[in-house]
Backbone atoms as SQL, in Angstrom:
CREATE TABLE atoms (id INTEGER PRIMARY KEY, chain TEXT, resi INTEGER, resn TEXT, atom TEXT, x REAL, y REAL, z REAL);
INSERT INTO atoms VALUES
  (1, 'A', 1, 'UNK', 'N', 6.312, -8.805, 1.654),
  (2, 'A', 1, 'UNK', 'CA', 6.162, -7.485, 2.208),
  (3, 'A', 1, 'UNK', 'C', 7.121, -7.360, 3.396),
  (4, 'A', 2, 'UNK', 'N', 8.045, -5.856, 3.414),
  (5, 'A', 2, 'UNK', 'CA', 8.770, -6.245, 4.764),
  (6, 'A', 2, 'UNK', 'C', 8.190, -5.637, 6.067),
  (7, 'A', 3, 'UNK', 'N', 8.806, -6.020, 6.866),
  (8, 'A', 3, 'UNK', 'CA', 8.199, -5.688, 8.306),
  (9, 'A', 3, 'UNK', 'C', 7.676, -4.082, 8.481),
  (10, 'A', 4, 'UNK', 'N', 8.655, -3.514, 7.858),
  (11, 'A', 4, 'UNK', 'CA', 8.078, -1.992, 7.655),
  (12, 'A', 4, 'UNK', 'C', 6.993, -1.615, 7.127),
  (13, 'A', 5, 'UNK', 'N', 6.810, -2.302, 6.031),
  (14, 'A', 5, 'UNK', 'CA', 5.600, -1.931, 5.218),
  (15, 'A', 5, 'UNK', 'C', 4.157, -2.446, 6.151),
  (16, 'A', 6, 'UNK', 'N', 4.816, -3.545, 6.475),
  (17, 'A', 6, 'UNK', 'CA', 3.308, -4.011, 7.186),
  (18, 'A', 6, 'UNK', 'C', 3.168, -3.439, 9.180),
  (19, 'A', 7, 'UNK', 'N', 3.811, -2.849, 9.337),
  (20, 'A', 7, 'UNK', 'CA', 4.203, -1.652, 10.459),
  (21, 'A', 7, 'UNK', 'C', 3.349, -0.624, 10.025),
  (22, 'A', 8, 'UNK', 'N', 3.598, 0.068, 8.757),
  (23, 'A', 8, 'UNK', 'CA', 3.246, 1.351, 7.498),
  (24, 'A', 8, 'UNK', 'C', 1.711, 0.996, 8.160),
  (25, 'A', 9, 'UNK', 'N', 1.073, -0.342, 7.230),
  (26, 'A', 9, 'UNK', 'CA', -0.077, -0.534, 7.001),
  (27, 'A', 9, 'UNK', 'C', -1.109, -0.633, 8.473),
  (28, 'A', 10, 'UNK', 'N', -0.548, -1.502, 9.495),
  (29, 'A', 10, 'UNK', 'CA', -1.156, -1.497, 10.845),
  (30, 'A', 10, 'UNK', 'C', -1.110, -0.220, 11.565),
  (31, 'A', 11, 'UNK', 'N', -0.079, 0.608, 11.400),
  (32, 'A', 11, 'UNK', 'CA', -0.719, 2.244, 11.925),
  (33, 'A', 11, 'UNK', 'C', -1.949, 3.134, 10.878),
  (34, 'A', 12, 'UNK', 'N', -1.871, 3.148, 9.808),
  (35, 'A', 12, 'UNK', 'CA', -2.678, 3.504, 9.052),
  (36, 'A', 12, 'UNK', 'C', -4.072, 2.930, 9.335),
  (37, 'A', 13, 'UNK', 'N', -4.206, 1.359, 9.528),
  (38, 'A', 13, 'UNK', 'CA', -5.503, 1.146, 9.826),
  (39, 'A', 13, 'UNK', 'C', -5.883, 1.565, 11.340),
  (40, 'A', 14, 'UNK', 'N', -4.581, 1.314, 12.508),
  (41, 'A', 14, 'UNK', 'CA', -5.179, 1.733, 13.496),
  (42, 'A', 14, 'UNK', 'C', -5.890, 2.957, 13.639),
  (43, 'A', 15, 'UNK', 'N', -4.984, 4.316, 12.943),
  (44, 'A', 15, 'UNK', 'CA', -5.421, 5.605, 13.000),
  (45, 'A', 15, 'UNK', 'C', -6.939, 5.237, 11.888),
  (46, 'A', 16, 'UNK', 'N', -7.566, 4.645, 11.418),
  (47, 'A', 16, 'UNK', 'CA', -8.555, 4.773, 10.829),
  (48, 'A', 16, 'UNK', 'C', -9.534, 4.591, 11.732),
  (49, 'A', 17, 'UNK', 'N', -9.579, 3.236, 12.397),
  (50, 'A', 17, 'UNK', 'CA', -10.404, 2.685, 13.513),
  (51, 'A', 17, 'UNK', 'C', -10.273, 3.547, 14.589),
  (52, 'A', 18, 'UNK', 'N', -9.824, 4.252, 14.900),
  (53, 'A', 18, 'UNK', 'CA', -9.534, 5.396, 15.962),
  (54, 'A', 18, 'UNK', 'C', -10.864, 6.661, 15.161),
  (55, 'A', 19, 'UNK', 'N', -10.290, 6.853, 13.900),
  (56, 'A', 19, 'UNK', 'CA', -11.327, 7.802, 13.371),
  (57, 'A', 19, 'UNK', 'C', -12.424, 7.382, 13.624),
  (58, 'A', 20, 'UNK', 'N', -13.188, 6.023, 13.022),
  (59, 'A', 20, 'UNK', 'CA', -14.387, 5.854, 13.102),
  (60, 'A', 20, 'UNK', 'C', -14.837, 5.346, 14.435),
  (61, 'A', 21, 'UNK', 'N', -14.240, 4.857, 15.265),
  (62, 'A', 21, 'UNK', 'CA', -14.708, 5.164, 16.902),
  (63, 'A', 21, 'UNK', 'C', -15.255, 6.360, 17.110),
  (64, 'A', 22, 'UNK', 'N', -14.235, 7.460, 16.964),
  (65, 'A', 22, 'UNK', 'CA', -14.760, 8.376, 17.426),
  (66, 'A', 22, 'UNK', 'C', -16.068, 9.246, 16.394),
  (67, 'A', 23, 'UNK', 'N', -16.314, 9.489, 15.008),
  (68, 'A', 23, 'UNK', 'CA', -17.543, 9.496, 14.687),
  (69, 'A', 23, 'UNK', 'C', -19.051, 8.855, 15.146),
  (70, 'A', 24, 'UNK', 'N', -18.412, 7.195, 14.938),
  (71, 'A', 24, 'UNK', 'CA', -19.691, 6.296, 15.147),
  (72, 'A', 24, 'UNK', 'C', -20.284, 6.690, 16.658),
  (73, 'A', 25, 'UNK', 'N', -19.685, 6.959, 17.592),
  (74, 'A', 25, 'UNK', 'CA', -19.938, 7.094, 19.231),
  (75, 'A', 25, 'UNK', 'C', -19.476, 8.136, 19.452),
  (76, 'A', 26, 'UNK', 'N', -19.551, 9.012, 18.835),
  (77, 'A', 26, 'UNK', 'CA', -19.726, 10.773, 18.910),
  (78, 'A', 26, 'UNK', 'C', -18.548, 10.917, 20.480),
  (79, 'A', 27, 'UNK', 'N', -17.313, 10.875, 20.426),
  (80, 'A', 27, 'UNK', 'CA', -16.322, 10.974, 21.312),
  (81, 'A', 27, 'UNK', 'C', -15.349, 11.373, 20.710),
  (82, 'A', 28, 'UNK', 'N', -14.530, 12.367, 21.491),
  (83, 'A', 28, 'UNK', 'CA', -13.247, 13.082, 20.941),
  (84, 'A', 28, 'UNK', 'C', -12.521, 12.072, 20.587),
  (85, 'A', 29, 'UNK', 'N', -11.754, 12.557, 19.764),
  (86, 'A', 29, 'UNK', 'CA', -9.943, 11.631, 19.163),
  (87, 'A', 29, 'UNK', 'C', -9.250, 11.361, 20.096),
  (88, 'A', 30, 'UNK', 'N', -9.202, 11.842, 20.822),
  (89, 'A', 30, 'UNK', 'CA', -8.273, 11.656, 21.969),
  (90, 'A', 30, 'UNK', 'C', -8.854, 10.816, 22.742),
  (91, 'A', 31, 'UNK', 'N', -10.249, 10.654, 23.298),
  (92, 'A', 31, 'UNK', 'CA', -11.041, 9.906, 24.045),
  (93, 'A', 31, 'UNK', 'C', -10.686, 8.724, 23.028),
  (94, 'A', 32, 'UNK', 'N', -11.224, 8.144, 21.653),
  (95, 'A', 32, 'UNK', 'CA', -10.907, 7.549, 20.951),
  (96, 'A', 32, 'UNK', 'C', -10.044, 6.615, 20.868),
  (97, 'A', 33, 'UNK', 'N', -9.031, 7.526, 21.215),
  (98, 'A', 33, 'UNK', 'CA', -7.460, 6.698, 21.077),
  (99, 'A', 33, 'UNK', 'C', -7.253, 5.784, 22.563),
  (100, 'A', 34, 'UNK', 'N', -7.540, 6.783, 23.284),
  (101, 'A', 34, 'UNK', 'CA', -7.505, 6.163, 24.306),
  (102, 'A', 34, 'UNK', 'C', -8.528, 4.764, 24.668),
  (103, 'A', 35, 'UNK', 'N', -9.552, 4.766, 24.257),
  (104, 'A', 35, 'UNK', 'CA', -10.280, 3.751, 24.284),
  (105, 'A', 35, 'UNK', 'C', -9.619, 2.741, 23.096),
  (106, 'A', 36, 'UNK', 'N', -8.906, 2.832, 21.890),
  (107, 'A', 36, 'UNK', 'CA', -8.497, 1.787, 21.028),
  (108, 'A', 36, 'UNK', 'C', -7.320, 1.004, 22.051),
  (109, 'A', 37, 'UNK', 'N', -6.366, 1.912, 22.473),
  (110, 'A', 37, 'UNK', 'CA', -4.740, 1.551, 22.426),
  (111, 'A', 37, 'UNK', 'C', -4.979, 0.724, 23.853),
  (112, 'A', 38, 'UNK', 'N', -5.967, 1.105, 24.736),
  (113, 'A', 38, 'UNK', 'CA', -6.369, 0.103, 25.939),
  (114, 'A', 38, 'UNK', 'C', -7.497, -1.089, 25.318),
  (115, 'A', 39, 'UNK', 'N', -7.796, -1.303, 24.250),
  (116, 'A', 39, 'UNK', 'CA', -8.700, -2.672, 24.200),
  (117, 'A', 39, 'UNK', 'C', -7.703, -3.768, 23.658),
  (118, 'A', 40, 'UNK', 'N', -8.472, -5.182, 23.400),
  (119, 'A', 40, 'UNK', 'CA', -7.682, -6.307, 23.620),
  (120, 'A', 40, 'UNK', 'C', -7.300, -6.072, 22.312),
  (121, 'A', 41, 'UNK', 'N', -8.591, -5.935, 21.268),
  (122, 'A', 41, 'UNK', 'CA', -8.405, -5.808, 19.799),
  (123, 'A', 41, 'UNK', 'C', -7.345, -5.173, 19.163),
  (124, 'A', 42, 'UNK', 'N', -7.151, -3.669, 19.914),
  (125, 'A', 42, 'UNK', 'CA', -5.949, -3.407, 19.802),
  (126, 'A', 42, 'UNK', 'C', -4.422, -4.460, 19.588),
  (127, 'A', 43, 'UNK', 'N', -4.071, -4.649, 21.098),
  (128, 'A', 43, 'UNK', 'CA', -3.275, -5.686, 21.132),
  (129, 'A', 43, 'UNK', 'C', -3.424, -6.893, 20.082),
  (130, 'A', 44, 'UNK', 'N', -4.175, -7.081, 19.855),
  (131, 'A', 44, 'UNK', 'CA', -3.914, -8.588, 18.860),
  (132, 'A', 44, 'UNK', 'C', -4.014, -8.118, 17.244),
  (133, 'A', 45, 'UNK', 'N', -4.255, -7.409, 16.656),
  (134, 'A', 45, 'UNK', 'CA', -4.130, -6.288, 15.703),
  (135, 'A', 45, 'UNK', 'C', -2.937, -5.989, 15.477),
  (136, 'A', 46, 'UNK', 'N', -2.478, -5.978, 17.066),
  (137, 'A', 46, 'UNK', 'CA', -0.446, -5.409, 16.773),
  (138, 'A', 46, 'UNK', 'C', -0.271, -6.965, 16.494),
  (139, 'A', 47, 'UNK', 'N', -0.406, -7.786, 16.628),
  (140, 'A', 47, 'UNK', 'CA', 0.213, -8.880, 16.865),
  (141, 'A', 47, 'UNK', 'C', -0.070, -9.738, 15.764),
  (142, 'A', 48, 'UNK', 'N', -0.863, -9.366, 14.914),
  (143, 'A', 48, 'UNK', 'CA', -1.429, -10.199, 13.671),
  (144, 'A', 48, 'UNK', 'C', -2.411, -10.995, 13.871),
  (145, 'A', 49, 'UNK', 'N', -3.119, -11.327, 15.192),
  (146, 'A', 49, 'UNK', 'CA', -3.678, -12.667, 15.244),
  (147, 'A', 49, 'UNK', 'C', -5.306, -12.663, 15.133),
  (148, 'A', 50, 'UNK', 'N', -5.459, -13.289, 13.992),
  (149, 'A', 50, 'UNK', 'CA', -6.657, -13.883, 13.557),
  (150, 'A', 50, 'UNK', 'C', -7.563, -12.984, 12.276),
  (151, 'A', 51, 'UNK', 'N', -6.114, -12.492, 11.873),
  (152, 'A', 51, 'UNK', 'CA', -6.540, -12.019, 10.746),
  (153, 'A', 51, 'UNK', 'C', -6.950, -10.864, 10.952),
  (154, 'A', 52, 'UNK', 'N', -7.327, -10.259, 12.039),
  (155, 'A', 52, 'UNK', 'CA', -8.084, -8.811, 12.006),
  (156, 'A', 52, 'UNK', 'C', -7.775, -7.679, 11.203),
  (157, 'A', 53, 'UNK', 'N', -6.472, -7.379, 10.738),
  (158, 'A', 53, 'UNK', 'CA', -6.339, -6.868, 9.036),
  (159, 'A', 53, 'UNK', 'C', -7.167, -6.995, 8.111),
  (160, 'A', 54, 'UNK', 'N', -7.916, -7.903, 8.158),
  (161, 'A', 54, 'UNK', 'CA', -8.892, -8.143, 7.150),
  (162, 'A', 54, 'UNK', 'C', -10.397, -7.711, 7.184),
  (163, 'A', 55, 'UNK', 'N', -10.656, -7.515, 8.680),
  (164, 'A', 55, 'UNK', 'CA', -11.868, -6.912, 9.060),
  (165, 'A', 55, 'UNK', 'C', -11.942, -5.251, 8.801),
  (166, 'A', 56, 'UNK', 'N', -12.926, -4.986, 8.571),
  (167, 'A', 56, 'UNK', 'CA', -13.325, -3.722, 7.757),
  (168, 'A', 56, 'UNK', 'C', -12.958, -2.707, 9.058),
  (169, 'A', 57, 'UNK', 'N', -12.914, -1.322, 9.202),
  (170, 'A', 57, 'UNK', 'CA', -12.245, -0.765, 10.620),
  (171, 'A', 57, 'UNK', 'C', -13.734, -0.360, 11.075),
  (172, 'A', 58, 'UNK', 'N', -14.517, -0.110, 10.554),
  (173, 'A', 58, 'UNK', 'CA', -15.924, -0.094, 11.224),
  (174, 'A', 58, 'UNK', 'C', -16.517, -1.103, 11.835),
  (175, 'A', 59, 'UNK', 'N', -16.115, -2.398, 11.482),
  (176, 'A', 59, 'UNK', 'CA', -16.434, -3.463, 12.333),
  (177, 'A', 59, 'UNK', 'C', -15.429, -3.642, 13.265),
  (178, 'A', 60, 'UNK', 'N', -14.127, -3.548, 13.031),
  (179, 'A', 60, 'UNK', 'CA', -13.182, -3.523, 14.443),
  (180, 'A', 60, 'UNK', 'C', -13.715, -2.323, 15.520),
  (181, 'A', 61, 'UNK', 'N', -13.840, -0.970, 14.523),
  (182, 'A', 61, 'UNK', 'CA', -14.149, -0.086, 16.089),
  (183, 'A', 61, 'UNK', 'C', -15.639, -0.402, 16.577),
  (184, 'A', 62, 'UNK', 'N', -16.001, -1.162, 16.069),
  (185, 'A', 62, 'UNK', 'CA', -17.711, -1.649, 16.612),
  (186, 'A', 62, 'UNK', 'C', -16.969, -2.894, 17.885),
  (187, 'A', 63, 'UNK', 'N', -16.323, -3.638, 17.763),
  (188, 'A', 63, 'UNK', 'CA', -15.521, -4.539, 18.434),
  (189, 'A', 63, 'UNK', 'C', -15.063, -3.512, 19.585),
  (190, 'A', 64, 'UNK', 'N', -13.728, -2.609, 19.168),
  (191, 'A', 64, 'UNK', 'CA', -13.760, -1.967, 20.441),
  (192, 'A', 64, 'UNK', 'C', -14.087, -1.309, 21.337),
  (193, 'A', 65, 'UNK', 'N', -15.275, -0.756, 20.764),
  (194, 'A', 65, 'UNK', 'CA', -16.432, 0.036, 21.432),
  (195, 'A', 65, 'UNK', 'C', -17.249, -1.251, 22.837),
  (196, 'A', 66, 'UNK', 'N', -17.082, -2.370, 21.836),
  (197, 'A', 66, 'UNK', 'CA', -18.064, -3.444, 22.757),
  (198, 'A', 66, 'UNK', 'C', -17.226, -4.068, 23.464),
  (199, 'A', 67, 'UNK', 'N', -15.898, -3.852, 23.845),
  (200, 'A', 67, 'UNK', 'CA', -15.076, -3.731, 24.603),
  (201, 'A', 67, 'UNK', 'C', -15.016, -2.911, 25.777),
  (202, 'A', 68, 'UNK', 'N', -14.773, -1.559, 25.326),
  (203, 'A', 68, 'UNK', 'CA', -15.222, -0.795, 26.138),
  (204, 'A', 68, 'UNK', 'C', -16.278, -0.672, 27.241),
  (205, 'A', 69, 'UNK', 'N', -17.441, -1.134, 26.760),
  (206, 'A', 69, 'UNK', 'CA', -19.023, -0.792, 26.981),
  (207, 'A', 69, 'UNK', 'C', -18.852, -1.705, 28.170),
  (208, 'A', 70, 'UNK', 'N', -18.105, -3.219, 27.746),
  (209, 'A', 70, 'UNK', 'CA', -17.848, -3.866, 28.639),
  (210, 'A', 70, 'UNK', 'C', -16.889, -4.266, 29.700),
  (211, 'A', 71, 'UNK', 'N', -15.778, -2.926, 29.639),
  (212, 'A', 71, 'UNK', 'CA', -15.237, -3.263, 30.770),
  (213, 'A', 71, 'UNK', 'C', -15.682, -1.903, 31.735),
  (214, 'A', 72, 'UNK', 'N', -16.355, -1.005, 31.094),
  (215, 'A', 72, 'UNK', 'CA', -17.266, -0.009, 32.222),
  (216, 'A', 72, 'UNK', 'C', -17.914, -0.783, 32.852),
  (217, 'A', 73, 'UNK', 'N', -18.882, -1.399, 32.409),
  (218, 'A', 73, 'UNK', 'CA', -20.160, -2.512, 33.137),
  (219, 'A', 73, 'UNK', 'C', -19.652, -3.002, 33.966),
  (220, 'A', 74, 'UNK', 'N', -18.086, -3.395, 33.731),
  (221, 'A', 74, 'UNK', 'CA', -17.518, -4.329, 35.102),
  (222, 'A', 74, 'UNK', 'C', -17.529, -3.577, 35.959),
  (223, 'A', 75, 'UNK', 'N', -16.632, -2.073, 35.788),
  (224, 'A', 75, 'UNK', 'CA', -16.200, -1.556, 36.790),
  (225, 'A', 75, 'UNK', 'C', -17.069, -1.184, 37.813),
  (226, 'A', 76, 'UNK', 'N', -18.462, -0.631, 36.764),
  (227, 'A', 76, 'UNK', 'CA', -19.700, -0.211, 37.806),
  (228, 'A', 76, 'UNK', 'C', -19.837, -1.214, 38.311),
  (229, 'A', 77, 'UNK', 'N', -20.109, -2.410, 38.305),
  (230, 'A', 77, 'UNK', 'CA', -20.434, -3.432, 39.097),
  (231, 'A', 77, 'UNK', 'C', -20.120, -3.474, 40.698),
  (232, 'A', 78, 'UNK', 'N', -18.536, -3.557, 39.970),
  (233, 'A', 78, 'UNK', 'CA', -17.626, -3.680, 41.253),
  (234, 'A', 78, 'UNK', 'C', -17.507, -2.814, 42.601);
């Protein structure tokens, strides 16, 4: 597969996991995006590592949601 195609395929799933973020946790697309393109999952997703292509995008945006959840918690903390 060349680099393009699998470029093709990692925006397609990102924009999916972006969709179902924002259904599953009732938040705009835009809120959405913004919460994907700042989590770690994101980043390593671009990067290939550990397979996360392979995880279903409802379980990744369940991942970045619990990302999220948890770097609010910090901030309130702080």
């Amino acid at each position: 597969m060349s680099d393009e195609s699998k470029q093709i395929l990692r925006s397609s799933q990102c924009a999916r996991i972006i969709v179902c973020i924002s259904e599953m946790f009732n938040v705009s697309l835009d809120k959405a995006t913004d919460i994907f393109y700042s989590s770690e999952t994101a980043s390593m997703i671009e990067d290939g590592i550990a397979d996360l292509h392979c995880r279903s995008d409802r379980y990744l945006a369940g991942e970045v949601w619990r990302e999220y959840q948890e770097s609010k918690k910090e901030i309130d903390e702080d």
